[in-house]
Coordinates of N, CA and C in Angstrom, one line a residue:
X333 N 0.6 -1.2 0.4 CA 0.2 -0.1 0.0 C 1.0 1.6 -0.3
X334 N 1.0 2.7 -1.0 CA 1.6 3.3 -1.2 C 0.7 4.7 -1.0
X335 N -0.4 4.5 -0.1 CA -0.8 5.7 -0.5 C -1.8 6.3 0.8
X336 N -1.4 7.5 1.2 CA -1.6 8.2 2.5 C -2.9 8.8 2.5
X337 N -3.9 8.8 3.4 CA -4.8 10.0 3.2 C -4.7 11.5 4.3
X338 N -5.1 12.5 3.8 CA -5.3 13.3 4.2 C -6.2 14.1 4.7
X339 N -6.8 14.1 6.3 CA -8.0 14.3 6.0 C -7.8 16.2 7.2
X340 N -9.0 16.7 7.1 CA -8.7 18.1 7.6 C -8.4 18.8 7.3
X341 N -7.9 18.9 6.1 CA -6.9 19.9 5.5 C -7.6 21.0 5.1
X342 N -7.1 22.6 5.4 CA -7.5 23.4 5.2 C -8.3 23.3 3.8
X343 N -9.4 24.2 3.8 CA -10.3 24.4 2.2 C -10.0 24.4 1.2
X344 N -8.8 25.5 1.2 CA -8.2 26.0 0.1 C -6.7 26.1 0.1
X345 N -6.2 24.7 0.9 CA -4.7 24.4 0.4 C -4.7 23.9 -0.9
X346 N -3.5 24.3 -1.4 CA -2.9 23.9 -2.6 C -2.2 22.6 -2.8
X347 N -2.3 22.1 -3.9 CA -1.6 20.6 -3.4 C 0.3 21.1 -3.5
X348 N 0.4 22.2 -4.2 CA 2.0 22.7 -3.4 C 2.2 22.7 -2.0
X349 N 1.2 23.2 -1.3 CA 1.2 23.3 0.6 C 1.4 22.0 0.7
X350 N 0.7 21.1 0.2 CA 0.5 19.6 0.9 C 2.3 19.1 0.8
X351 N 2.7 19.1 -0.6 CA 3.6 18.2 -1.4 C 5.2 19.1 -0.3
X352 N 5.1 20.2 -0.4 CA 5.9 20.9 0.6 C 6.1 20.3 2.3
X353 N 4.6 19.9 3.0 CA 4.9 19.6 4.0 C 5.5 18.0 4.2
X354 N 4.6 17.1 2.8 CA 5.4 15.8 2.5 C 6.9 15.8 2.4
X355 N 7.1 16.8 1.8 CA 8.8 16.5 1.0 C 9.9 17.0 2.1
X356 N 9.5 18.4 3.3 CA 9.9 18.5 4.6 C 9.9 17.1 5.2
X357 N 9.0 16.5 5.5 CA 9.3 15.5 6.5 C 10.1 14.3 5.8
X358 N 9.8 13.8 4.2 CA 10.5 12.7 4.1 C 12.0 13.1 3.9
X359 N 12.4 14.3 3.6 CA 13.2 14.5 3.6 C 14.7 14.4 5.1
X360 N 13.6 14.5 6.2 CA 14.3 14.3 7.4 C 14.2 12.9 7.1
X361 N 13.6 12.2 7.2 CA 13.6 10.6 7.3 C 14.7 10.2 6.3
X362 N 14.7 10.4 5.5 CA 16.0 9.8 4.4 C 17.1 10.4 4.6
X363 N 17.3 11.5 5.3 CA 18.5 11.8 6.3 C 19.0 11.0 6.8
X364 N 18.1 10.8 8.1 CA 18.0 9.6 8.6 C 18.4 8.2 8.5
X365 N 18.0 8.2 7.6 CA 17.8 6.8 6.7 C 16.8 5.8 7.0
X366 N 15.6 5.9 5.6 CA 14.6 4.9 5.7 C 14.6 3.6 5.9
X367 N 13.6 3.2 6.9 CA 13.8 1.6 7.3 C 13.1 0.6 6.0
X368 N 13.6 -0.3 5.4 CA 13.0 -1.3 4.6 C 12.6 -2.1 5.2
X369 N 11.0 -2.2 5.1 CA 10.7 -3.1 5.6 C 10.1 -4.0 5.0
X370 N 10.1 -3.9 3.5 CA 10.2 -5.4 3.0 C 11.7 -6.0 2.7
X371 N 12.8 -6.1 3.7 CA 14.5 -6.2 3.5 C 13.8 -7.8 3.9
X372 N 14.5 -8.9 3.2 CA 13.9 -10.2 3.9 C 14.9 -10.3 4.8
X373 N 16.2 -9.7 5.0 CA 17.6 -10.2 6.1 C 17.4 -8.5 7.0
X374 N 17.6 -9.3 8.2 CA 18.0 -7.8 9.2 C 19.5 -8.0 8.9
X375 N 20.1 -7.0 9.8 CA 21.3 -6.5 9.9 C 22.0 -7.4 11.0
X376 N 23.7 -7.7 10.9 CA 23.9 -8.4 11.8 C 23.6 -7.8 13.4
X377 N 23.5 -6.9 13.7 CA 23.2 -6.1 15.1 C 21.7 -6.5 14.8
X378 N 20.9 -6.7 14.1 CA 19.4 -6.9 14.3 C 18.5 -6.0 13.8
X379 N 19.6 -5.1 13.5 CA 18.7 -3.6 13.0 C 17.8 -3.8 11.7
X380 N 17.2 -3.7 11.3 CA 16.4 -3.6 9.8 C 17.4 -2.9 8.9
X381 N 17.9 -3.0 7.7 CA 18.5 -2.2 6.9 C 17.9 -0.8 6.2
X382 N 18.7 0.3 6.2 CA 17.6 1.4 5.5 C 18.0 1.7 4.1
X383 N 17.1 2.4 3.6 CA 17.1 2.9 2.4 C 17.8 4.0 2.1
X384 N 18.5 4.5 1.2 CA 19.2 5.8 1.1 C 18.4 6.4 -0.2
X385 N 17.6 6.7 -0.2 CA 17.5 7.6 -1.7 C 17.5 8.7 -2.2
X386 N 17.1 9.1 -3.7 CA 18.0 9.9 -4.1 C 17.1 11.0 -3.9
X387 N 17.3 12.0 -3.1 CA 16.7 13.5 -3.0 C 16.5 14.5 -4.0
X388 N 16.7 13.8 -5.0 CA 16.5 14.6 -6.4 C 14.8 14.3 -6.7
X389 N 14.7 12.9 -6.6 CA 13.8 12.8 -7.1 C 12.3 13.0 -6.3
X390 N 11.1 13.0 -6.5 CA 9.8 13.5 -6.2 C 9.4 12.3 -5.1
X391 N 9.0 13.2 -3.9 CA 8.4 11.8 -3.4 C 7.0 11.6 -3.1
X392 N 6.5 13.0 -4.0 CA 5.0 12.4 -4.4 C 4.7 12.0 -5.5
X393 N 3.9 10.7 -5.8 CA 4.4 10.0 -7.3 C 2.8 10.7 -8.2
X394 N 1.8 11.2 -7.0 CA 0.5 11.3 -7.7 C -0.5 12.1 -6.4
X395 N -1.6 12.8 -6.8 CA -2.0 13.3 -5.6 C -3.8 13.5 -6.4
X396 N -4.8 13.4 -5.7 CA -5.9 13.7 -6.4 C -6.8 14.1 -4.7
X397 N -7.4 15.2 -4.8 CA -8.5 15.6 -4.2 C -9.7 15.1 -4.0
X398 N -10.4 14.7 -2.8 CA -11.2 14.2 -2.3 C -12.3 14.6 -1.9
X399 N -13.6 14.3 -2.9 CA -14.8 15.2 -2.8 C -15.6 14.6 -1.6
X400 N -16.5 15.6 -0.8 CA -17.3 15.0 0.3 C -18.8 13.8 -0.5
X401 N -19.5 13.8 0.7 CA -20.5 13.3 -0.1 C -22.0 14.1 -0.8
X402 N -21.8 15.5 -0.8 CA -21.8 16.2 -1.1 C -21.3 17.1 -2.7
X403 N -20.0 16.4 -3.0 CA -19.3 16.8 -4.1 C -18.3 18.4 -3.6
X404 N -17.7 18.5 -2.5 CA -17.1 19.5 -1.9 C -15.8 18.9 -1.2
X405 N -14.8 19.7 -1.8 CA -13.4 19.0 -1.6 C -13.2 19.1 -0.1
X406 N -12.9 18.0 0.6 CA -12.9 17.9 2.2 C -11.2 16.7 2.0
X407 N -10.8 16.2 1.3 CA -9.5 15.7 1.5 C -8.1 15.5 0.7
X408 N -7.6 14.9 0.7 CA -6.6 14.5 -0.1 C -6.2 13.1 0.0
X409 N -5.7 12.3 -0.9 CA -5.0 11.3 -1.1 C -3.6 11.3 -1.8
X410 N -2.8 10.6 -1.1 CA -1.6 11.1 -2.1 C -0.4 9.6 -2.2
X411 N 0.3 9.2 -2.9 CA 0.5 8.4 -3.6 C 2.3 8.5 -3.2
X412 N 2.9 8.0 -2.4 CA 3.8 8.1 -2.7 C 5.1 6.5 -3.2
X413 N 6.1 6.7 -3.2 CA 7.2 5.7 -4.1 C 7.2 4.2 -3.0
X414 N 6.7 3.6 -2.2 CA 6.7 2.5 -1.8 C 5.9 2.5 -0.2
X415 N 6.1 1.2 0.1 CA 5.8 1.2 1.7 C 6.6 1.8 2.8
X416 N 7.7 1.3 2.1 CA 8.7 1.8 3.9 C 8.8 3.3 3.8
X417 N 8.5 4.0 2.5 CA 8.3 5.7 2.6 C 7.1 5.6 3.2
X418 N 6.2 5.2 2.6 CA 5.0 5.4 3.2 C 5.1 4.9 5.1
X419 N 5.1 4.2 5.6 CA 5.6 3.9 7.2 C 6.5 4.7 7.9
X420 N 7.8 5.0 7.3 CA 8.7 6.0 7.8 C 7.5 7.6 7.8
X421 N 6.6 8.3 6.9 CA 5.9 9.0 6.9 C 5.0 8.9 7.7
X422 N 4.3 7.7 8.1 CA 3.2 7.5 9.4 C 3.9 8.2 10.7
X423 N 5.4 7.1 10.7 CA 5.8 6.7 12.3 C 6.3 8.1 12.4
X424 N 6.7 9.2 11.4 CA 7.2 10.9 12.1 C 5.8 11.6 12.4
X425 N 4.9 11.3 11.4 CA 3.6 11.9 11.2 C 3.0 12.0 13.0
X426 N 2.8 10.3 13.5 CA 2.4 9.7 15.0 C 3.1 10.6 15.8
X427 N 4.5 10.8 15.7 CA 5.4 11.3 16.9 C 5.1 13.0 16.8
X428 N 5.1 13.6 15.6 CA 5.7 15.2 15.4 C 4.3 15.9 15.0
X429 N 3.2 14.6 14.3 CA 1.7 15.6 13.9 C 1.8 16.2 12.3
X430 N 1.3 16.5 11.5 CA 1.3 16.7 9.9 C 0.9 18.1 9.7
X431 N 1.4 19.2 9.6 CA 0.8 20.4 9.2 C 1.2 21.2 7.8
X432 N -0.2 21.2 7.6 CA -0.8 21.4 6.1 C -1.1 23.1 6.1
X433 N -0.2 23.8 5.7 CA -0.4 25.4 5.9 C -0.2 25.8 7.4
X434 N -1.4 26.2 7.6 CA -1.8 26.6 9.5 C -2.6 25.6 10.1
X435 N -2.7 24.6 9.3 CA -3.3 23.7 10.4 C -3.0 22.3 10.4
X436 N -2.8 21.7 12.0 CA -2.5 20.4 11.5 C -3.9 19.2 11.1
X437 N -3.3 18.4 9.8 CA -4.2 17.7 9.3 C -4.0 16.4 9.9
X438 N -5.0 15.4 10.2 CA -4.9 14.0 10.3 C -4.5 13.3 9.4
X439 N -3.6 12.2 9.2 CA -2.9 11.7 7.9 C -3.3 10.1 8.9
X440 N -3.6 9.2 7.7 CA -3.5 7.7 7.9 C -3.4 7.2 6.7
X441 N -3.2 5.9 6.7 CA -2.8 4.8 5.5 C -3.9 4.9 4.9
X442 N -3.9 4.3 3.2 CA -5.4 4.7 2.8 C -5.2 3.4 1.5
X443 N -6.3 2.8 1.1 CA -5.6 1.6 0.3 C -6.9 2.4 -0.5
X444 N -6.4 1.5 -2.0 CA -7.2 2.9 -3.1 C -8.1 1.5 -3.6
X445 N -7.8 0.1 -3.4 CA -8.9 -0.9 -3.6 C -10.1 -0.9 -2.6
X446 N -9.5 -0.7 -1.6 CA -11.4 -0.9 -1.1 C -11.8 0.3 -0.4
X447 N -11.4 1.4 -0.6 CA -11.7 2.7 0.7 C -12.3 3.3 -0.6
X448 N -12.9 3.9 -0.1 CA -13.7 5.0 -1.7 C -13.9 6.2 -1.2
X449 N -13.7 7.2 -2.4 CA -13.6 8.3 -2.3 C -13.9 9.3 -2.8
X450 N -15.5 8.9 -3.1 CA -16.3 10.0 -3.8 C -15.7 10.6 -5.0
X451 N -14.8 10.2 -5.6 CA -14.4 10.4 -6.7 C -14.6 9.9 -7.9
X452 N -15.1 10.0 -8.9 CA -15.7 9.3 -10.1 C -14.1 9.5 -11.2
X453 N -13.3 8.1 -11.0 CA -12.3 8.5 -12.0 C -12.2 9.0 -13.4
X454 N -13.5 8.9 -14.2 CA -13.8 9.5 -15.5 C -14.3 10.7 -15.5
X455 N -13.9 11.6 -14.4 CA -14.3 13.0 -14.1 C -13.2 13.5 -13.0
X456 N -12.2 13.6 -13.5 CA -11.4 14.2 -12.6 C -11.5 15.9 -12.4
X457 N -11.7 16.6 -11.2 CA -11.7 17.4 -11.2 C -11.0 18.8 -11.2
X458 N -10.6 20.0 -12.1 CA -9.7 20.8 -12.4 C -10.8 22.1 -12.0
X459 N -10.3 23.2 -12.8 CA -11.5 24.4 -12.4 C -11.6 25.0 -13.9
X460 N -11.9 23.7 -14.6 CA -12.9 23.7 -15.8 C -14.4 23.5 -15.3
X461 N -14.5 22.5 -14.0 CA -15.8 22.1 -13.5 C -16.5 22.5 -13.1
X462 N -17.9 23.0 -12.6 CA -18.3 23.4 -12.3 C -19.7 22.5 -10.9
X463 N -19.9 22.8 -10.0 CA -21.1 21.9 -9.1 C -22.3 22.8 -9.4
X464 N -23.0 21.7 -9.7 CA -24.5 22.7 -9.8 C -25.6 21.4 -8.4
X465 N -26.2 22.7 -7.9 CA -26.4 22.1 -6.6 C -28.4 22.2 -6.4
X466 N -28.8 22.4 -5.7 CA -30.5 22.0 -5.2 C -31.1 21.8 -6.8
X467 N -30.6 20.9 -7.5 CA -32.0 20.3 -8.5 C -32.6 19.3 -8.2
X468 N -33.7 19.5 -8.2 CA -34.7 18.5 -7.9 C -34.3 17.2 -8.7
X469 N -35.0 15.8 -8.5 CA -35.3 14.7 -9.4 C -35.5 15.3 -10.4
X470 N -36.1 15.8 -11.2 CA -36.6 15.7 -12.8 C -35.9 16.6 -13.8
X471 N -34.5 17.3 -13.5 CA -33.3 17.7 -13.6 C -32.3 16.4 -14.3
X472 N -32.4 17.0 -15.7 CA -31.8 15.4 -16.5 C -30.5 16.2 -16.9
X473 N -29.3 15.4 -17.4 CA -28.2 16.0 -18.3 C -28.8 16.9 -19.6
X474 N -29.4 16.2 -19.9 CA -30.1 17.0 -21.4 C -30.8 18.3 -21.2
X475 N -31.8 18.6 -19.8 CA -31.7 19.6 -19.7 C -31.3 20.8 -19.2
X476 N -29.8 20.4 -18.4 CA -28.3 21.2 -18.3 C -28.1 21.7 -19.1
X477 N -28.0 20.6 -20.3 CA -27.5 21.2 -21.5 C -28.0 21.8 -22.0
X478 N -29.3 22.0 -22.3 CA -30.1 23.2 -22.6 C -30.3 24.3 -22.0
X479 N -29.9 24.2 -21.0 CA -30.0 25.5 -20.0 C -28.5 26.3 -19.9
X480 N -27.3 25.3 -20.5 CA -26.2 26.2 -20.5 C -25.9 25.9 -22.1
X481 N -26.5 25.7 -22.7 CA -26.0 25.8 -24.4 C -25.5 26.7 -25.1
X482 N -25.5 28.4 -24.2 CA -24.8 29.3 -24.6 C -23.5 29.1 -24.1
X483 N -22.9 28.2 -23.4 CA -21.6 28.1 -22.8 C -20.9 26.7 -22.8
X484 N -19.8 26.8 -23.6 CA -18.9 25.5 -24.4 C -18.9 24.3 -23.1
X485 N -19.0 23.4 -23.2 CA -19.3 21.7 -22.2 C -17.8 21.4 -23.4
X486 N -17.4 21.0 -22.1 CA -16.0 20.2 -22.7 C -16.7 19.0 -24.1
X487 N -15.8 19.0 -24.5 CA -15.5 18.1 -26.2 C -15.5 16.7 -25.6
X488 N -14.8 16.5 -24.6 CA -14.7 15.2 -24.0 C -15.6 14.8 -23.0
X489 N -16.0 13.3 -23.2 CA -17.4 13.0 -22.7 C -16.6 11.8 -21.3
X490 N -17.2 11.7 -20.0 CA -18.6 12.8 -19.9 C -18.1 14.3 -19.5
X491 N -18.9 14.9 -19.7 CA -19.2 15.9 -19.7 C -19.7 17.0 -18.5
X492 N -20.7 16.0 -18.4 CA -22.1 16.2 -17.5 C -21.9 14.9 -16.4
X493 N -21.9 14.8 -15.1 CA -22.0 13.8 -14.4 C -23.0 13.9 -13.1
X494 N -23.8 12.7 -13.3 CA -24.8 13.1 -11.9 C -24.0 12.4 -10.7
X495 N -23.9 13.9 -9.7 CA -23.2 13.1 -8.4 C -23.9 12.6 -7.5
X496 N -24.3 11.2 -7.1 CA -25.1 10.5 -6.8 C -24.6 9.4 -5.8
X497 N -25.0 9.1 -4.4 CA -24.4 8.3 -3.4 C -25.6 8.0 -2.3
X498 N -25.5 7.4 -1.4 CA -26.7 6.8 -0.7 C -26.8 7.5 0.1
X499 N -25.8 9.1 -0.2 CA -25.9 9.7 1.2 C -26.6 10.8 0.7
X500 N -27.0 11.3 -0.4 CA -27.9 12.6 -1.1 C -29.3 12.1 -1.0
X501 N -29.7 12.5 -0.8 CA -31.5 13.2 -0.3 C -32.1 12.5 -2.2
X502 N -33.2 11.5 -2.0 CA -33.5 10.5 -2.9 C -34.1 12.0 -3.7
X503 N -34.6 13.0 -3.4 CA -35.3 13.8 -4.2 C -34.4 15.4 -4.4
X504 N -33.7 15.2 -4.4 CA -32.1 16.3 -4.7 C -30.9 15.5 -5.5
X505 N -30.9 16.3 -6.3 CA -29.3 15.7 -7.4 C -28.7 17.2 -7.2
X506 N -27.2 16.6 -7.4 CA -26.2 17.3 -7.4 C -25.4 17.2 -8.9
X507 N -25.3 18.2 -9.8 CA -24.3 17.6 -11.1 C -22.9 18.3 -11.0
X508 N -21.8 17.8 -11.6 CA -20.7 18.5 -12.2 C -20.9 18.8 -13.4
X509 N -20.2 19.6 -14.0 CA -20.4 19.9 -15.7 C -18.8 20.4 -16.1
X510 N -18.5 19.8 -16.7 CA -17.0 20.1 -17.2 C -17.3 21.0 -18.2
X511 N -16.5 22.2 -18.2 CA -16.8 23.1 -19.2 C -15.2 23.1 -20.4
X512 N -15.4 23.5 -21.6 CA -13.9 23.3 -22.3 C -12.9 24.2 -21.5
X513 N -13.2 25.4 -20.7 CA -12.1 26.2 -20.0 C -12.4 26.6 -19.1
X514 N -11.5 27.3 -18.0 CA -12.0 27.7 -16.9 C -12.6 29.2 -17.1
X515 N -12.2 29.6 -18.1 CA -12.9 30.8 -18.4 C -15.0 31.3 -19.0
X516 N -14.5 30.0 -19.1 CA -16.4 28.8 -19.6 C -17.2 28.9 -18.5
X517 N -16.0 28.3 -17.5 CA -17.1 27.6 -16.6 C -17.4 29.4 -15.5
X518 N -16.4 29.9 -15.4 CA -17.1 31.2 -14.6 C -17.8 31.8 -15.5
X519 N -17.9 31.9 -16.7 CA -18.9 33.1 -17.6 C -20.2 32.1 -16.7
X520 N -20.1 30.8 -17.3 CA -21.6 30.4 -16.7 C -22.5 30.5 -15.4
X521 N -21.3 30.6 -14.0 CA -21.3 31.1 -13.5 C -21.6 32.6 -13.4
X522 N -21.3 33.1 -13.7 CA -21.8 34.6 -13.5 C -23.0 35.1 -14.3
X523 N -23.4 34.1 -15.3 CA -24.5 34.3 -16.1 C -26.0 33.9 -15.4
X524 N -25.4 32.7 -14.8 CA -26.6 31.3 -14.3 C -26.8 31.6 -13.2
X525 N -26.3 31.7 -12.6 CA -26.2 31.7 -10.9 C -28.0 31.8 -10.5
X526 N -28.4 30.8 -10.1 CA -30.0 31.1 -9.4 C -31.0 30.7 -10.9
X527 N -30.3 30.5 -12.1 CA -31.7 30.3 -13.0 C -32.4 29.0 -12.3
X528 N -33.6 29.2 -12.7 CA -34.7 28.3 -12.1 C -35.1 27.3 -13.0
X529 N -34.6 26.2 -12.7 CA -35.4 24.6 -12.8 C -36.4 23.9 -12.4
X530 N -37.2 24.0 -12.8 CA -38.6 23.1 -12.2 C -38.6 24.0 -10.9
X531 N -39.0 25.1 -10.8 CA -39.2 26.2 -9.6 C -38.4 26.1 -8.9
X532 N -37.3 25.6 -9.1 CA -36.1 25.4 -8.0 C -34.7 26.4 -8.2
X533 N -34.5 27.2 -7.7 CA -32.9 28.3 -7.9 C -31.8 27.0 -8.0
X534 N -30.8 26.8 -8.9 CA -30.0 26.2 -9.1 C -28.4 27.1 -8.4
X535 N -27.7 26.0 -7.7 CA -26.9 27.0 -7.0 C -25.5 26.5 -7.7
X536 N -24.7 27.4 -8.3 CA -23.6 27.2 -9.1 C -22.6 27.3 -8.5
X537 N -21.0 26.7 -7.9 CA -19.7 26.8 -7.6 C -18.6 26.3 -8.6
X538 N -17.8 27.2 -8.7 CA -16.3 26.1 -9.7 C -16.0 25.9 -8.4
X539 N -15.3 25.1 -9.2 CA -13.4 24.6 -7.6 C -12.5 25.3 -8.1
X540 N -12.2 26.3 -6.9 CA -11.4 26.9 -7.2 C -10.0 26.9 -7.7
X541 N -9.2 27.6 -8.2 CA -7.7 27.1 -8.9 C -6.3 27.0 -8.1
X542 N -6.6 27.6 -6.7 CA -6.1 27.8 -6.0 C -6.1 26.2 -5.2
X543 N -6.8 25.6 -5.3 CA -7.2 24.3 -4.3 C -6.4 23.1 -5.9
X544 N -6.5 23.6 -6.9 CA -6.4 22.6 -7.7 C -4.6 22.9 -8.6
X545 N -4.3 23.3 -7.7 CA -2.9 24.3 -8.2 C -2.1 22.8 -8.8
X546 N -1.7 22.5 -9.5 CA -1.0 21.1 -9.8 C 0.5 21.1 -10.0
X547 N 0.7 22.1 -8.9 CA 2.9 22.4 -9.0 C 3.3 21.2 -9.2
X548 N 4.7 21.2 -9.6 CA 5.1 20.2 -9.9 C 5.6 19.8 -8.4
X549 N 5.9 18.1 -8.7 CA 6.1 17.5 -7.3 C 7.8 17.2 -7.3
X550 N 8.2 17.4 -8.1 CA 9.7 17.5 -8.2 C 10.3 18.4 -7.3
X551 N 11.1 18.4 -6.5 CA 12.0 18.9 -5.6 C 12.7 19.6 -5.9
X552 N 13.1 20.5 -5.5 CA 14.6 21.3 -5.7 C 15.5 21.8 -4.9

């Protein structure tokens, strides 16, 4: 398992904030020597071999923002290089905590195969995406395409996703719309905020760019 999950991250924390915090911890652990938990044999003194990893290589291999049951940013899942690095990170944060930006966050191991993240792998979140809330059960993707017909949706499908799970009220829908660019997303929100569908005013929100700053994970 090469993944960790960061909960209670500040809502507007950037990926750069997170990678800076992770890098700082793992640079310390790499200086000490990261215990190789997959080593077959122990050293003669009974200790486990330690890995010395190239500090120029990125610690964070990939990262994904996690949405809540109501499609709002809530956590991050981070892929590290191997189980030994994950173990070193967890041991460090258990003793010293983990601070992202100004707030202490909750850290734990995360199993990509068994744990839900409320993220659709076919619908990655970025600042081209608008969350449409307060939709009644009659609202459909085709209706939304009609409502937003003057704003270019993405040419790639799916460009409309109904955010459905057991926690969302059955008579209430949330949709995610992917536009062709962030500027089209902003224009749709500016012009169409509060537009009515079946006598209900739709609430529109763009995922903020600063949350989704895909800064390079390469350490300098």
